[in-house]
mmCIF file of C-alpha atoms and ligand atoms in Angstrom:
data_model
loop_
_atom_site.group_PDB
_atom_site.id
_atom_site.type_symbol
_atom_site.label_atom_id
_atom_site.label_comp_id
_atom_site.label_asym_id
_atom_site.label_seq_id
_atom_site.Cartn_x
_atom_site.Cartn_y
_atom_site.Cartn_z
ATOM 1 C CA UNK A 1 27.550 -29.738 -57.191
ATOM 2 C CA UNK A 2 30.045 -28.833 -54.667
ATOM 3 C CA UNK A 3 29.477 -25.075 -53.115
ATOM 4 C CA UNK A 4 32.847 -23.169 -54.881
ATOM 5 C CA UNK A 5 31.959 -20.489 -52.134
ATOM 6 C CA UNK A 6 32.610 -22.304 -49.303
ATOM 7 C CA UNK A 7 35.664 -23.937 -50.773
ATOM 8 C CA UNK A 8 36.724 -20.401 -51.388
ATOM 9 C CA UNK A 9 36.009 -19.274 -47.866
ATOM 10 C CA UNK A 10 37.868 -22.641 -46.136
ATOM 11 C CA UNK A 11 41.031 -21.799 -49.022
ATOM 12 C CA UNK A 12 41.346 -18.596 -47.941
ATOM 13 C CA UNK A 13 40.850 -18.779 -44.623
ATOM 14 C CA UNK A 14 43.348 -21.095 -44.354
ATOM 15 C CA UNK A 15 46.319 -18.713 -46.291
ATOM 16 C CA UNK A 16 45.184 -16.227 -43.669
ATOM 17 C CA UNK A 17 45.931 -18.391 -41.050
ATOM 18 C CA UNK A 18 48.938 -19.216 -42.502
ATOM 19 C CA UNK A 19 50.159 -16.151 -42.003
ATOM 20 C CA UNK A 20 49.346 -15.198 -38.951
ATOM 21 C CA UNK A 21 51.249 -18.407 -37.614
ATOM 22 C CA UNK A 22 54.406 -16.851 -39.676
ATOM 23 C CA UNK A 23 53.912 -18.871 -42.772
ATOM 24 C CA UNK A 24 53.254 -18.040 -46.448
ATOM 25 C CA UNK A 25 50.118 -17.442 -47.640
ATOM 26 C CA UNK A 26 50.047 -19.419 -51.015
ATOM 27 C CA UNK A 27 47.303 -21.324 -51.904
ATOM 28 C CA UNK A 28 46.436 -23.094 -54.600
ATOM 29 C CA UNK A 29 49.176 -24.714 -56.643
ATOM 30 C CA UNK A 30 51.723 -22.396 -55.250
ATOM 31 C CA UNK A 31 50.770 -23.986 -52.059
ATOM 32 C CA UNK A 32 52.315 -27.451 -53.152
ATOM 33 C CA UNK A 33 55.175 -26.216 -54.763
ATOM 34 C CA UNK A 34 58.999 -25.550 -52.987
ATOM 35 C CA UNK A 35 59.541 -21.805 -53.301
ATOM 36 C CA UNK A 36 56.345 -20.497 -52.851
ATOM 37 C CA UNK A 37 55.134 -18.871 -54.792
ATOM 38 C CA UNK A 38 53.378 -19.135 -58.150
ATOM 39 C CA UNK A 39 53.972 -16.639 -60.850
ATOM 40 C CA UNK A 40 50.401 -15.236 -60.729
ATOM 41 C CA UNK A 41 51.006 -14.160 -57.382
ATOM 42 C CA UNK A 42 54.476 -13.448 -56.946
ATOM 43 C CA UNK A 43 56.747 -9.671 -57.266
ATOM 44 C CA UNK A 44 53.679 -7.727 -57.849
ATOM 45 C CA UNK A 45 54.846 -4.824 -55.807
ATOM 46 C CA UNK A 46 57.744 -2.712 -55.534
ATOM 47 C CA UNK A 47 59.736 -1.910 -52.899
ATOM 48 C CA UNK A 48 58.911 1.836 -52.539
ATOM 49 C CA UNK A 49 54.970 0.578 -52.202
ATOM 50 C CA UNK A 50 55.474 -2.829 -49.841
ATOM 51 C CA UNK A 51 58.087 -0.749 -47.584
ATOM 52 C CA UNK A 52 55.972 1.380 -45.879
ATOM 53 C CA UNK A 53 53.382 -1.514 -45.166
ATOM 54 C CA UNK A 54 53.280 -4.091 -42.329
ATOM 55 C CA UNK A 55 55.083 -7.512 -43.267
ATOM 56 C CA UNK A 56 52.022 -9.385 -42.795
ATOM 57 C CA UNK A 57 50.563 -7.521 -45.064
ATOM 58 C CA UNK A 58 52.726 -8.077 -47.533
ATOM 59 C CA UNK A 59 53.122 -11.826 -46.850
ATOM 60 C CA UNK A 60 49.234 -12.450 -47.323
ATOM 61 C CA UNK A 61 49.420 -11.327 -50.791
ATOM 62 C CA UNK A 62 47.275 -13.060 -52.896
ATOM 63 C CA UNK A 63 46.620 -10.982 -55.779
ATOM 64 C CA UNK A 64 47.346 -11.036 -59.801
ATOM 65 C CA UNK A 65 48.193 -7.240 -60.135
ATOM 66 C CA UNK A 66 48.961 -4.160 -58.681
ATOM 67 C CA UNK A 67 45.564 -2.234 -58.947
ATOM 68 C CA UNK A 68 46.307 0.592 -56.913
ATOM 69 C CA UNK A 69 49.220 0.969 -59.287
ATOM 70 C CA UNK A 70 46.773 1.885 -62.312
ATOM 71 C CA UNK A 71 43.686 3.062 -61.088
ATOM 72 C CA UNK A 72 44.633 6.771 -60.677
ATOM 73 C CA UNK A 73 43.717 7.810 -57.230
ATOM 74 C CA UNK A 74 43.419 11.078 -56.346
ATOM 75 C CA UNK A 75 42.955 12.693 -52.703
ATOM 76 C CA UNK A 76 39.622 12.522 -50.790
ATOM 77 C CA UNK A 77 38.262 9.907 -52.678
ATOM 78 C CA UNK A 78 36.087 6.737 -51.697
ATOM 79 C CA UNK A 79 37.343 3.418 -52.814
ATOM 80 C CA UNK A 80 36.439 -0.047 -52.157
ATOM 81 C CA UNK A 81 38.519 -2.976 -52.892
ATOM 82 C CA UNK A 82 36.611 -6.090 -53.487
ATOM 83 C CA UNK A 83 37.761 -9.145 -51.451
ATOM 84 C CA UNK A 84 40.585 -7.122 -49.736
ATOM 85 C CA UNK A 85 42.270 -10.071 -48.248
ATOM 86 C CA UNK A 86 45.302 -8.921 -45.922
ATOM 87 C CA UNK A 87 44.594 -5.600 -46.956
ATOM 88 C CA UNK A 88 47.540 -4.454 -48.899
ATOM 89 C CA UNK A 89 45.788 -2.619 -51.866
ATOM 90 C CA UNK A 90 43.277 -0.905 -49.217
ATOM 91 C CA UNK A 91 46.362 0.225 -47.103
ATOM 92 C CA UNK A 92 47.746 1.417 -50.491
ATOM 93 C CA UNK A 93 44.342 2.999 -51.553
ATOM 94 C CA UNK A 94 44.607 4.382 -48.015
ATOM 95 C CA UNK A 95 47.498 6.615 -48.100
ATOM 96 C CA UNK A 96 46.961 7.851 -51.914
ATOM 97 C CA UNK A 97 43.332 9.292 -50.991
ATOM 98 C CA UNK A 98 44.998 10.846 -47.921
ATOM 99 C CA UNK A 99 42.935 11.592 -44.414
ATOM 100 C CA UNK A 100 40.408 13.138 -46.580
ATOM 101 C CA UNK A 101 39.539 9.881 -48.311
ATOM 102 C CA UNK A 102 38.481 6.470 -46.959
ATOM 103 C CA UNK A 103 39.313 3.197 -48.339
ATOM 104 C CA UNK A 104 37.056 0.247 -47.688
ATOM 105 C CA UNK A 105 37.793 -3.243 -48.221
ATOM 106 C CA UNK A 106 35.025 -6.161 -48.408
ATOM 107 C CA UNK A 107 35.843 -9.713 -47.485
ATOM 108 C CA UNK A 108 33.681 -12.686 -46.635
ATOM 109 C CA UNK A 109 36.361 -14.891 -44.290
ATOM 110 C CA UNK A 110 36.679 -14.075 -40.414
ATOM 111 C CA UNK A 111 40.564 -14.864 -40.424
ATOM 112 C CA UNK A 112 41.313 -12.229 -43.641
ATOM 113 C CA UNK A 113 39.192 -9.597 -41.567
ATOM 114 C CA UNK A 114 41.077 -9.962 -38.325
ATOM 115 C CA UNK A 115 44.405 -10.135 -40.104
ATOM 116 C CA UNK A 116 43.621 -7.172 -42.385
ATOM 117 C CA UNK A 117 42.437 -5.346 -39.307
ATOM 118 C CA UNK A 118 45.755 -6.140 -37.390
ATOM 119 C CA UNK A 119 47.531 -5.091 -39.948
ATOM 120 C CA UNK A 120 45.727 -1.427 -40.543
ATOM 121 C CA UNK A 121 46.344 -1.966 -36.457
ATOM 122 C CA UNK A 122 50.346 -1.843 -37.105
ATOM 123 C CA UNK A 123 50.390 0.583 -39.628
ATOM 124 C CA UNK A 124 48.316 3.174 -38.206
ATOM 125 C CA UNK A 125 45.940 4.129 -40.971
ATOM 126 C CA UNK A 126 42.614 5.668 -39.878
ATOM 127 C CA UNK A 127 40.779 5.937 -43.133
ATOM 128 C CA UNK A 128 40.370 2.728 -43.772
ATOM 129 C CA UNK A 129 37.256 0.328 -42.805
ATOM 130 C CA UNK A 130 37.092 -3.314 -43.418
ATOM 131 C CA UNK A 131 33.750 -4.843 -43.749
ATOM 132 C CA UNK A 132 32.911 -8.237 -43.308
ATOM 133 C CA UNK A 133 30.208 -9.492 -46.087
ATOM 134 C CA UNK A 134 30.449 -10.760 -49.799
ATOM 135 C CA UNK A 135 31.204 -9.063 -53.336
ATOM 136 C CA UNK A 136 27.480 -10.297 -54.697
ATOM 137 C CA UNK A 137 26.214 -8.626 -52.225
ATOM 138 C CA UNK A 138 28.073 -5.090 -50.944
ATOM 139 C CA UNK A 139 27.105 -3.337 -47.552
ATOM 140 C CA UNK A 140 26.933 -0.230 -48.756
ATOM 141 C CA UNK A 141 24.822 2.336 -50.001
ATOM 142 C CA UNK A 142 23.700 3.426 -53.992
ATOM 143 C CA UNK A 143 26.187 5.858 -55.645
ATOM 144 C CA UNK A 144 28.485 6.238 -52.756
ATOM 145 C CA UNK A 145 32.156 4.995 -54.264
ATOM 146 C CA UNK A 146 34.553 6.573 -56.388
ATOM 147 C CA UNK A 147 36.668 3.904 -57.057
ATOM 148 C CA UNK A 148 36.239 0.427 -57.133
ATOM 149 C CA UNK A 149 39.601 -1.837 -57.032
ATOM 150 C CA UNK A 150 39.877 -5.551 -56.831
ATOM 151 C CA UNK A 151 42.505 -8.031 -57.173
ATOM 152 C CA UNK A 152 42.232 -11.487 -58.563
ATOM 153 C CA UNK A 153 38.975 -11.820 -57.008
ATOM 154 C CA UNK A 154 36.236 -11.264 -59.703
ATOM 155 C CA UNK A 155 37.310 -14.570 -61.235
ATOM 156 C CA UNK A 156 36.368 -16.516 -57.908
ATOM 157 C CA UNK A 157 32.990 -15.816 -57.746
ATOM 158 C CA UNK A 158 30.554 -18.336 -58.926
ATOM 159 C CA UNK A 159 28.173 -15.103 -59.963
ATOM 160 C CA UNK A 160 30.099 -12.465 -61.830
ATOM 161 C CA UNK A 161 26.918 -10.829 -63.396
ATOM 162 C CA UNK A 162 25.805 -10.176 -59.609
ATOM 163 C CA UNK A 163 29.025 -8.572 -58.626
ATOM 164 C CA UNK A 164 29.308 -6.345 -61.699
ATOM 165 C CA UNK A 165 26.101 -5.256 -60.895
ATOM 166 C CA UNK A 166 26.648 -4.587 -57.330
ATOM 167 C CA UNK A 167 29.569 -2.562 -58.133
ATOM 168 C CA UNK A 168 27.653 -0.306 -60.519
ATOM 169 C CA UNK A 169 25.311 0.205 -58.348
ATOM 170 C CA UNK A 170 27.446 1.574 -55.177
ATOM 171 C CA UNK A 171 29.667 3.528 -57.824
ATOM 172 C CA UNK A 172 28.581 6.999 -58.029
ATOM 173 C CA UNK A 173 28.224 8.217 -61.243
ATOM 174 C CA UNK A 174 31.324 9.011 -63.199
ATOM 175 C CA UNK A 175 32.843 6.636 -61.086
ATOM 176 C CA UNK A 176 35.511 3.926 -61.926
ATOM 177 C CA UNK A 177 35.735 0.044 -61.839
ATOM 178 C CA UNK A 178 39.634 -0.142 -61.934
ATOM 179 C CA UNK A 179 40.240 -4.336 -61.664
ATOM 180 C CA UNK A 180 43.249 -6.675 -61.805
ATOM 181 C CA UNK A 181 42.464 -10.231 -62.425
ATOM 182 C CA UNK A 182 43.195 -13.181 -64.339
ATOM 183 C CA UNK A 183 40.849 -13.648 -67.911
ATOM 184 C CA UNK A 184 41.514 -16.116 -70.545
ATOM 185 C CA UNK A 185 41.988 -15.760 -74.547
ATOM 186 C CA UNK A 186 39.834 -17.806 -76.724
ATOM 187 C CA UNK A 187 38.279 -21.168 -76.004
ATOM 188 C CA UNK A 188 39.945 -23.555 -72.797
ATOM 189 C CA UNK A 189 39.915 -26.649 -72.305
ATOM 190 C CA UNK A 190 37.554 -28.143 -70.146
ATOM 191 C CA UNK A 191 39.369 -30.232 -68.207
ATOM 192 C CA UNK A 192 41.018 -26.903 -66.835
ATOM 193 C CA UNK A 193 37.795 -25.059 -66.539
ATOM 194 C CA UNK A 194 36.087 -28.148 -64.324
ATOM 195 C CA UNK A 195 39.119 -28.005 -61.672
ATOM 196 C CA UNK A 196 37.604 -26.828 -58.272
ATOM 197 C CA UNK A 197 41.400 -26.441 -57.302
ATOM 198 C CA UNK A 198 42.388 -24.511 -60.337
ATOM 199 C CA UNK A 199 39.064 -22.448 -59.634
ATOM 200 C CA UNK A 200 40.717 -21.641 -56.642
ATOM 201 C CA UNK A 201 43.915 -20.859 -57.927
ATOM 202 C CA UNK A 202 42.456 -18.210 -59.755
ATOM 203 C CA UNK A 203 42.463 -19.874 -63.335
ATOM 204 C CA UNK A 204 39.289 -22.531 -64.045
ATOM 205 C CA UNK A 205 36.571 -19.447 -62.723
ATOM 206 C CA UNK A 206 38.402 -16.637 -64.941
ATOM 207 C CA UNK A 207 36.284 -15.133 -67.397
ATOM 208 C CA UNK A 208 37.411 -15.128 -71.399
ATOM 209 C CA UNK A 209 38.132 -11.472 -72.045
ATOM 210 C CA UNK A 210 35.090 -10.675 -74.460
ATOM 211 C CA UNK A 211 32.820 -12.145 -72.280
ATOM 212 C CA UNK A 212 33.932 -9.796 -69.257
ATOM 213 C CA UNK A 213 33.524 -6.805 -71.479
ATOM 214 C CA UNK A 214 30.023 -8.054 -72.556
ATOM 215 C CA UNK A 215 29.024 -8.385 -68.915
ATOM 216 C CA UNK A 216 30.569 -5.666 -67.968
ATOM 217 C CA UNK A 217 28.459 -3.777 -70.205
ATOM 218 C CA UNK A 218 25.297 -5.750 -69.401
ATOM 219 C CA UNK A 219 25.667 -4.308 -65.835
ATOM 220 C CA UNK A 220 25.612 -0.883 -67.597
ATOM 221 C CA UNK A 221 29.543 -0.063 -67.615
ATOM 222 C CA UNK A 222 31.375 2.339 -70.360
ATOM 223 C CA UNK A 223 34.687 2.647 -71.760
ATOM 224 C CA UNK A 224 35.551 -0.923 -70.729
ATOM 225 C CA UNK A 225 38.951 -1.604 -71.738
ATOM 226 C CA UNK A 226 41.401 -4.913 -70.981
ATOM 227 C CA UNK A 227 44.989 -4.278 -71.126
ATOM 228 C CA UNK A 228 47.243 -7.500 -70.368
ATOM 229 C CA UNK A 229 49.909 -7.326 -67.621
ATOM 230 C CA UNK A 230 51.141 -10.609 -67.557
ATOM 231 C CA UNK A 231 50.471 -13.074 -69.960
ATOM 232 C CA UNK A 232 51.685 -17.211 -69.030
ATOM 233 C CA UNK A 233 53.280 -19.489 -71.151
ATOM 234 C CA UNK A 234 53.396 -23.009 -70.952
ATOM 235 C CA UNK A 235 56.709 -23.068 -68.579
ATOM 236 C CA UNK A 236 54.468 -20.461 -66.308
ATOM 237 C CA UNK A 237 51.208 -23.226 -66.415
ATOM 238 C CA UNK A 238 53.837 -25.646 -65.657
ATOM 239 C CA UNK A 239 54.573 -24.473 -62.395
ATOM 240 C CA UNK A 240 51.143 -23.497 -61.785
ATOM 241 C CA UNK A 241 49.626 -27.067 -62.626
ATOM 242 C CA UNK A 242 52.112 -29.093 -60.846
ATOM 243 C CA UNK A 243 50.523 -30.615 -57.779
ATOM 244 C CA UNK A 244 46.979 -30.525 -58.979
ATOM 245 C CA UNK A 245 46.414 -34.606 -60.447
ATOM 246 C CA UNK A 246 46.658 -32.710 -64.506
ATOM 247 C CA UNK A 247 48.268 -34.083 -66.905
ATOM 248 C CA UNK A 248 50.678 -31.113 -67.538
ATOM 249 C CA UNK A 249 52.218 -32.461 -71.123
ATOM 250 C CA UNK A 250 49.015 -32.918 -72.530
ATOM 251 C CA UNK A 251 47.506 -29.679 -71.927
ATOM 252 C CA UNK A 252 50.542 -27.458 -71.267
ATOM 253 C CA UNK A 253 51.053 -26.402 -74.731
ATOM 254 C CA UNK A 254 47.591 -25.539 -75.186
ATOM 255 C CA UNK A 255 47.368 -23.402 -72.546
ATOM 256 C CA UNK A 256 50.329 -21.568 -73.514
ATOM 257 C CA UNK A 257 49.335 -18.070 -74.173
ATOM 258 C CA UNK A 258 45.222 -18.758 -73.417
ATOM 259 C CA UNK A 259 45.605 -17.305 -69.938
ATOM 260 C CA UNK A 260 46.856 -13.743 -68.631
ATOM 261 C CA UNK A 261 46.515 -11.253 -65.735
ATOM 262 C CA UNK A 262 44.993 -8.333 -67.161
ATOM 263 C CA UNK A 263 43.880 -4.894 -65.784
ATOM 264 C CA UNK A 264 39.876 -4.039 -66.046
ATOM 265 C CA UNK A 265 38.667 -0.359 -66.200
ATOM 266 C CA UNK A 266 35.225 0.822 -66.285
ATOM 267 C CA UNK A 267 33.215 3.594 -66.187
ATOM 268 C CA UNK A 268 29.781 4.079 -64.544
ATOM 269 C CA UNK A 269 28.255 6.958 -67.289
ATOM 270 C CA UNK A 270 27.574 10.046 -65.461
ATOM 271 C CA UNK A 271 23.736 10.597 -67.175
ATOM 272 C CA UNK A 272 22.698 6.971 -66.279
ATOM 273 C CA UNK A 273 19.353 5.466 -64.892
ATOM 274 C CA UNK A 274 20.470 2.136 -64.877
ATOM 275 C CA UNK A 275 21.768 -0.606 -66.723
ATOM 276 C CA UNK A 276 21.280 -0.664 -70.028
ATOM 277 C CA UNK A 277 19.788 2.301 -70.526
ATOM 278 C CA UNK A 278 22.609 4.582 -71.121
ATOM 279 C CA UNK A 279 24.053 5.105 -75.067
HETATM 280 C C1 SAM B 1 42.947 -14.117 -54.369
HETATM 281 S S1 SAM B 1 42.636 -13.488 -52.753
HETATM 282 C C2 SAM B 1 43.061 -11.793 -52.994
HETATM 283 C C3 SAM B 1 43.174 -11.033 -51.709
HETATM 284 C C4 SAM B 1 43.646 -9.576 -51.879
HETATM 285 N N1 SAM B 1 42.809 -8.864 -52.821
HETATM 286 C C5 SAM B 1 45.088 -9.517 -52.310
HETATM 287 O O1 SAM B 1 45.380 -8.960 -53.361
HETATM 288 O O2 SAM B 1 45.932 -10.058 -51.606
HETATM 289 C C6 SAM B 1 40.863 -13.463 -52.740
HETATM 290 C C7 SAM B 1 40.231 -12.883 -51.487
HETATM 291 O O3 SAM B 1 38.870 -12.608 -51.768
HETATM 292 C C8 SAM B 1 38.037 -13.170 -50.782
HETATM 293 N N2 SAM B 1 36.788 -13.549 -51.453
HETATM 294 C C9 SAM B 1 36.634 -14.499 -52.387
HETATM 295 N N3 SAM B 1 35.356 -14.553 -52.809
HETATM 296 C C10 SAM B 1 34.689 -13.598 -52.106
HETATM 297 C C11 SAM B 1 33.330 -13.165 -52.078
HETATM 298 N N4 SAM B 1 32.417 -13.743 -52.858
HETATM 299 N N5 SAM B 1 33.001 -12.165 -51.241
HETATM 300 C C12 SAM B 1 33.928 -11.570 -50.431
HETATM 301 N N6 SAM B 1 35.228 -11.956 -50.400
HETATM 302 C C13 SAM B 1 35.606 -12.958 -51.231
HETATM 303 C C14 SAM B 1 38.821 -14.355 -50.240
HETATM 304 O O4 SAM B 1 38.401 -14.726 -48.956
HETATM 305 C C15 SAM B 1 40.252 -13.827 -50.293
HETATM 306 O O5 SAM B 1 40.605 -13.142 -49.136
#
C-alpha cells in the first residue's frame, strides 16, 4: 500500500520548488498539460485580493476556492488555515483580522514553509505564523481558534475523521470551520477513486458530500452546510485527466457533473463537551 502522505509531501514539495526557481506551481494533471493550469486551480482570486500580495505567492497557488472570500472575518480574530501552502489565504486572513488578529498556517513540507515564510518576508505582515507539522495532528492548544480555513487540502489526507477532529478540538467554542475543497456527488467510479495521481490532484481522495457532512458531524460540528462553487463537466475532467494513463472517453461522461469544488462551513456549538454530545 503505497504511503499517499509521502507522495503528498514529495508532490508538493516539488510545486514549491517550482516556484521558487520561477516556475509554475501546478501539479498534478495541470502539471502535464501546456497552459498550466487546470481548472480546479486556476482564476480563483481577483485582482483587488492577489494585488497587494507577493507574486510568489500568488504563483504557488494550489487551491480549489477562495476561502478567505466566504468565511467572514472580522478584526482580532485567530485563524488557522490548514495546509497553507505558499501562504496566500493566511496573508489574506492576515490583513482582514488586522494587527489585532493572527493568522496561522499549518503545513507538513520544508520547501512550502520556507517559501510561505519568504513570502510573509516580502510582504511585511507580522501577524502571521507558519508552523511546520500536519493537519491530523495540529500544534496548538484546545479552544484557541476562531476560524479555521483550508483550501483543497481536506481531500488529501488519508485520515479525514482525524483532521475534523483536530479542528474541533483547537476551535473555541462558537467557532467556525469555513473550508474550500473538492467533494464528489453520488457514487464514482473506482478506477478514478484508486488513482494515487488523481489523489493528488485533488479528485480520487475527495469525500462524497453526505459523507463529509456525516463526519463532520461525527467530530461534533453544527450547522454544516455545502454550497457548490464550481461544479466540472466532462470538457473540465477532460483537461484534468489528460496525462494521467485514463481512458478519458470511457469515463469522461460519467464523471460529468459527479465532481465539484464546494465551500464547507461549520460550527463548533458553543455549550459543547465534546463530540457527540451536543443536540
Ligand atoms: C492543494 S495544496 C494547497 C495549498 C494552499 N492551501 C493553497 O491554497 O495554495 C495542499 C497543501 O497542503 C499541504 N498538505 C497536504 N497534506 C497535509 C497534511 N496532512 N498536513 C499538513 N500539510 C499538508 C501540502 O504540502 C500542500 O502545501
Amino acid at each position: 500500500m503505497p504511503d499517499i502522505k509521502e507522495i503528498v509531501r514529495e508532490k508538493y514539495g516539488q510545486a514549491a520548488l517550482r516556484v521558487t526557481t520561477g516556475g509554475s506551481s501546478c501539479c498534478g494533471a495541470a502539471a502535464a498539460l501546456d497552459g498550466c493550469c487546470d481548472p480546479i486551480t486556476s482564476h480563483l482570486y481577483d485582482a483587488g485580493q492577489t494585488g497587494r500580495l507577493p507574486e510568489a505567492a500568488v504563483l504557488a497557488s494550489l487551491g480549489c476556492g477562495n476561502p478567505t472570500a466566504l468565511a467572514e472575518l472580522k478584526a482580532c480574530e485567530t485563524v488557522l488555515d490548514l495546509g497553507s501552502g505558499g501562504g496566500i489565504d493566511v496573508l489574506l486572513s492576515a490583513k482582514r483580522v488586522g494587527p489585532g488578529g493572527k493568522a496561522y498556517g499549518l503545513e507538513m513540507t520544508d520547501e512550502m514553509l520556507a517559501l510561505a515564510r519568504a513570502n510573509q518576508r516580502q510582504a511585511g505582515v507580522e501577524n502571521v505564523e507558519f508552523l511546520k507539522g500536519e493537519i491530523e495532528n495540529i500544534p496548538l492548544p484546545d479552544n484557541s481558534v476562531d476560524v479555521i480555513i483550508s483550501n483543497c487540502v481536506v481531500n488529501l489526507s488519508a485520515d479525514k475523521d482525524r483532521v475534523l477532529r483536530e479542528a474541533f478540538r483547537v476551535l473555541k467554542p462558537g467557532g467556525r470551520f469555513a473550508v474550500s475543497d473538492v467533494v464528489t456527488r453520488g457514487e464514482m467510479l473506482p478506477e478514478i477513486r484508486s488513482s494515487i495521481l488523481m489523489w493528488v490532484g485533488c479528485v480520487a481522495g475527495a469525500l462524497e458530500q453526505n459523507q463529509y457532512k456525516d463526519k463532520l458531524a461525527a467530530a461534533g460540528f453544527a450547522q454544516i452546510d455545502i454550497e457548490p462553487t464550481r461544479i466540472y463537466r466532462m470538457e473540465d475532467a477532460r483537461a484534468f485527466l489528460t496525462g494521467e494513463g485514463i481512458d478519458v472517453d470511457a469515463i469522461a461522461p460519467q464523471v460529468d457533473g459527479k465532481f465539484m469544488s464546494a465551500f464547507i462551513r461549520a460550527v463548533k456549538p458553543i455549550a459543547c463537551c465534546g463530540p457527540g454530545c451536543c443536540s
